[in-house]
CSV table of C-alpha atoms in Angstrom, one decimal:
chain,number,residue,atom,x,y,z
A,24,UNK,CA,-41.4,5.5,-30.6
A,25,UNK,CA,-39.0,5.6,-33.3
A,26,UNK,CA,-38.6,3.0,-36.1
A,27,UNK,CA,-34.6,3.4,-37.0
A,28,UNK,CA,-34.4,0.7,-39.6
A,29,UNK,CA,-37.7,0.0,-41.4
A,30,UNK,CA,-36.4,-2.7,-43.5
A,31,UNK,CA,-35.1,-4.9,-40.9
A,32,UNK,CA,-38.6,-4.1,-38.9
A,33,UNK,CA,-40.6,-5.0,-41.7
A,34,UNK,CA,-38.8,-8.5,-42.5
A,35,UNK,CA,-37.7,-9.5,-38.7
A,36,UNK,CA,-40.2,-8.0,-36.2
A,37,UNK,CA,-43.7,-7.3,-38.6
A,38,UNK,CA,-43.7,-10.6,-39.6
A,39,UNK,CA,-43.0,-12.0,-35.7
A,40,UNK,CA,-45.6,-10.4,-33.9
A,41,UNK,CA,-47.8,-8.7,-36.6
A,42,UNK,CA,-50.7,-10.1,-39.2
A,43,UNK,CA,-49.9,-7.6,-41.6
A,44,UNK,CA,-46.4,-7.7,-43.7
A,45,UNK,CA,-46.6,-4.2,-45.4
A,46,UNK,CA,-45.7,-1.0,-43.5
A,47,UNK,CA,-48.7,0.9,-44.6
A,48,UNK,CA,-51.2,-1.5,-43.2
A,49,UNK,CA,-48.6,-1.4,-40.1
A,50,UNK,CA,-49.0,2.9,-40.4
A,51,UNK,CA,-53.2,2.2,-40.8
A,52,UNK,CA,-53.2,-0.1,-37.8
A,53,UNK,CA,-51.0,2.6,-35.2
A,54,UNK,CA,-54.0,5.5,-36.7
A,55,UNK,CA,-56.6,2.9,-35.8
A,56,UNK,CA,-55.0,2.9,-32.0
A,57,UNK,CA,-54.9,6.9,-32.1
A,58,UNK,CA,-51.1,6.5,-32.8
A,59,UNK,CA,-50.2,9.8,-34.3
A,60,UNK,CA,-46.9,10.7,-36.4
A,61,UNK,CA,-44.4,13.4,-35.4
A,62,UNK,CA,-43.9,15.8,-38.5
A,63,UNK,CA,-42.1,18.3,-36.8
A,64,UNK,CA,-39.1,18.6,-34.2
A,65,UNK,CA,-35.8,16.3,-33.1
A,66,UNK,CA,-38.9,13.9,-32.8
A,67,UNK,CA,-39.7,13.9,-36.9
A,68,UNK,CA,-40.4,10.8,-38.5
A,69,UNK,CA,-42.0,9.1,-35.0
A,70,UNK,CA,-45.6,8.4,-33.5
A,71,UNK,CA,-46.8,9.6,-30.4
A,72,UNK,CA,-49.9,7.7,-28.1
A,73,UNK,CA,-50.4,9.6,-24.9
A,74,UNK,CA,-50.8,6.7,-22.9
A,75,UNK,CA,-48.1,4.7,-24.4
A,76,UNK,CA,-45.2,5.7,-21.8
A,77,UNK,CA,-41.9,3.6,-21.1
A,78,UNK,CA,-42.3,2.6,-17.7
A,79,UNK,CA,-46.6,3.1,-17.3
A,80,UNK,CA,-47.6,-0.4,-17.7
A,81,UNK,CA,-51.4,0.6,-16.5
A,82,UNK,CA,-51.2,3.6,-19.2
A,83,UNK,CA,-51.7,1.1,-22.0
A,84,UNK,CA,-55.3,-0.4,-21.0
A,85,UNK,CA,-56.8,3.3,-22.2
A,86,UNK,CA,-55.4,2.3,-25.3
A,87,UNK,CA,-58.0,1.2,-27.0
A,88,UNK,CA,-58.8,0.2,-31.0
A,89,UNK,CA,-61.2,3.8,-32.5
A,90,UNK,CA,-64.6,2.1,-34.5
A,91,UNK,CA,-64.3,1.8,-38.4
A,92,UNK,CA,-67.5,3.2,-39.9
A,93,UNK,CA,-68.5,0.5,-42.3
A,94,UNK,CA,-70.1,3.0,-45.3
A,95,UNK,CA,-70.8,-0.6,-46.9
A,96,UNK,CA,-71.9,-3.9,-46.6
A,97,UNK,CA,-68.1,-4.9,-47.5
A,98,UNK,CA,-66.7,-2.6,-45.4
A,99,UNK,CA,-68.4,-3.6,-42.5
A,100,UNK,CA,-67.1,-7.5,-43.5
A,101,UNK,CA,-63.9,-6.1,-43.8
A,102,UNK,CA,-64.3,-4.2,-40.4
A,103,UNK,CA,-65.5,-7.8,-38.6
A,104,UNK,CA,-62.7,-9.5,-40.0
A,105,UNK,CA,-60.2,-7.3,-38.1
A,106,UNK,CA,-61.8,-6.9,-34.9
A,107,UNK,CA,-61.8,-11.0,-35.2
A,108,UNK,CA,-58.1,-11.3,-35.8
A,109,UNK,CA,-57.5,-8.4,-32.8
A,110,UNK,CA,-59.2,-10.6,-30.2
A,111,UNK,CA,-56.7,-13.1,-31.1
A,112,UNK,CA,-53.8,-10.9,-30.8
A,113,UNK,CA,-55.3,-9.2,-27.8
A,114,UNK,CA,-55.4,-12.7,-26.0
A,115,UNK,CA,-52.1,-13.9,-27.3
A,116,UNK,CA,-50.3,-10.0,-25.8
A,117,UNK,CA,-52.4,-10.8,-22.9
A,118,UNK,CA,-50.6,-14.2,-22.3
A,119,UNK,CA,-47.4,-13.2,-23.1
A,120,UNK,CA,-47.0,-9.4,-21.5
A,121,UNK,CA,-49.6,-9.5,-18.9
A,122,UNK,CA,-53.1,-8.0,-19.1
A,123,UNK,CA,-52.1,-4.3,-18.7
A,124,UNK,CA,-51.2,-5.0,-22.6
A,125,UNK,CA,-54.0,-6.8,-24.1
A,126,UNK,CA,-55.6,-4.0,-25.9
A,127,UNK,CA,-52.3,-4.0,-28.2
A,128,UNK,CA,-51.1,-6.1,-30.7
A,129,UNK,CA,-48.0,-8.5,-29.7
A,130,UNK,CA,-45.5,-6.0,-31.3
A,131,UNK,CA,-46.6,-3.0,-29.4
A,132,UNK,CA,-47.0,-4.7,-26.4
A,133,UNK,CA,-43.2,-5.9,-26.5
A,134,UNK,CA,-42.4,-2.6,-27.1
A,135,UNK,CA,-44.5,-1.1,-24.0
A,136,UNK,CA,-43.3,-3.5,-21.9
A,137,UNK,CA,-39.6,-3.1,-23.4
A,138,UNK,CA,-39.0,-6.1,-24.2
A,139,UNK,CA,-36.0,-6.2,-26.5
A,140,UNK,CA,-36.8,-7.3,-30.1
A,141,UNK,CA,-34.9,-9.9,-31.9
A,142,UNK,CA,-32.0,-8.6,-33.7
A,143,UNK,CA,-30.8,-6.0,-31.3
A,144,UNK,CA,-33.8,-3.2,-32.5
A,145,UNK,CA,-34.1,-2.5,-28.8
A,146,UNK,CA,-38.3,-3.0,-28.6
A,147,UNK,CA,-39.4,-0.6,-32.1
């Protein structure tokens, strides 16, 4: 998927369906999920996931969050905290989209599922 207009993503959509409000903890969040970024191509600029597929609902249950080494007592902490606000999101896209997105957050989940965003972004 292709964000075409990162401002109006990160001040209508992050804020919607997303914890975070910054794009780089959006960025850290999609590496977290094996999201990668395309840096070459017509594709330049977006992120891949294998199993995220318009269309392959059942894809997005392999989707699943990688393990943060904690190196630290406070990173571990830090580490606990977000896995404790992803079960939340997980049962919230789990009500909303079905189970075949609960491993995603809200916003990824619309998208997968193609729901349209609000303000004509058309999902991402």
């Amino acid at each position: 998927f292709l964000i075409h207009k990162p401002r109006e993503f990160v001040s209508g959509i992050m804020p919607k369906y997303f914890t975070t409000s910054r794009m780089s903890s959006f960025q850290r969040q999609l590496n977290l999920y094996g999201f990668r970024r395309v840096t070459e191509g017509r594709d330049k600029g977006s992120y891949f996931h294998k199993y995220f597929v318009k269309g392959r609902r059942g894809l997005c249950k392999k989707i699943k969050r990688k393990k943060a080494s904690a190196k630290s007592s406070q990173a571990y902490d830090i580490s606990l905290q977000a896995q404790n606000s992803l079960s939340i999101r997980q049962v919230l896209a789990e009500r909303q989209y079905g189970s075949a997105y609960a491993g995603l957050p809200p916003g990824l989940a619309a998208a997968a599922a193609g729901v349209a965003a609000p303000g004509g972004f058309g999902g991402l």
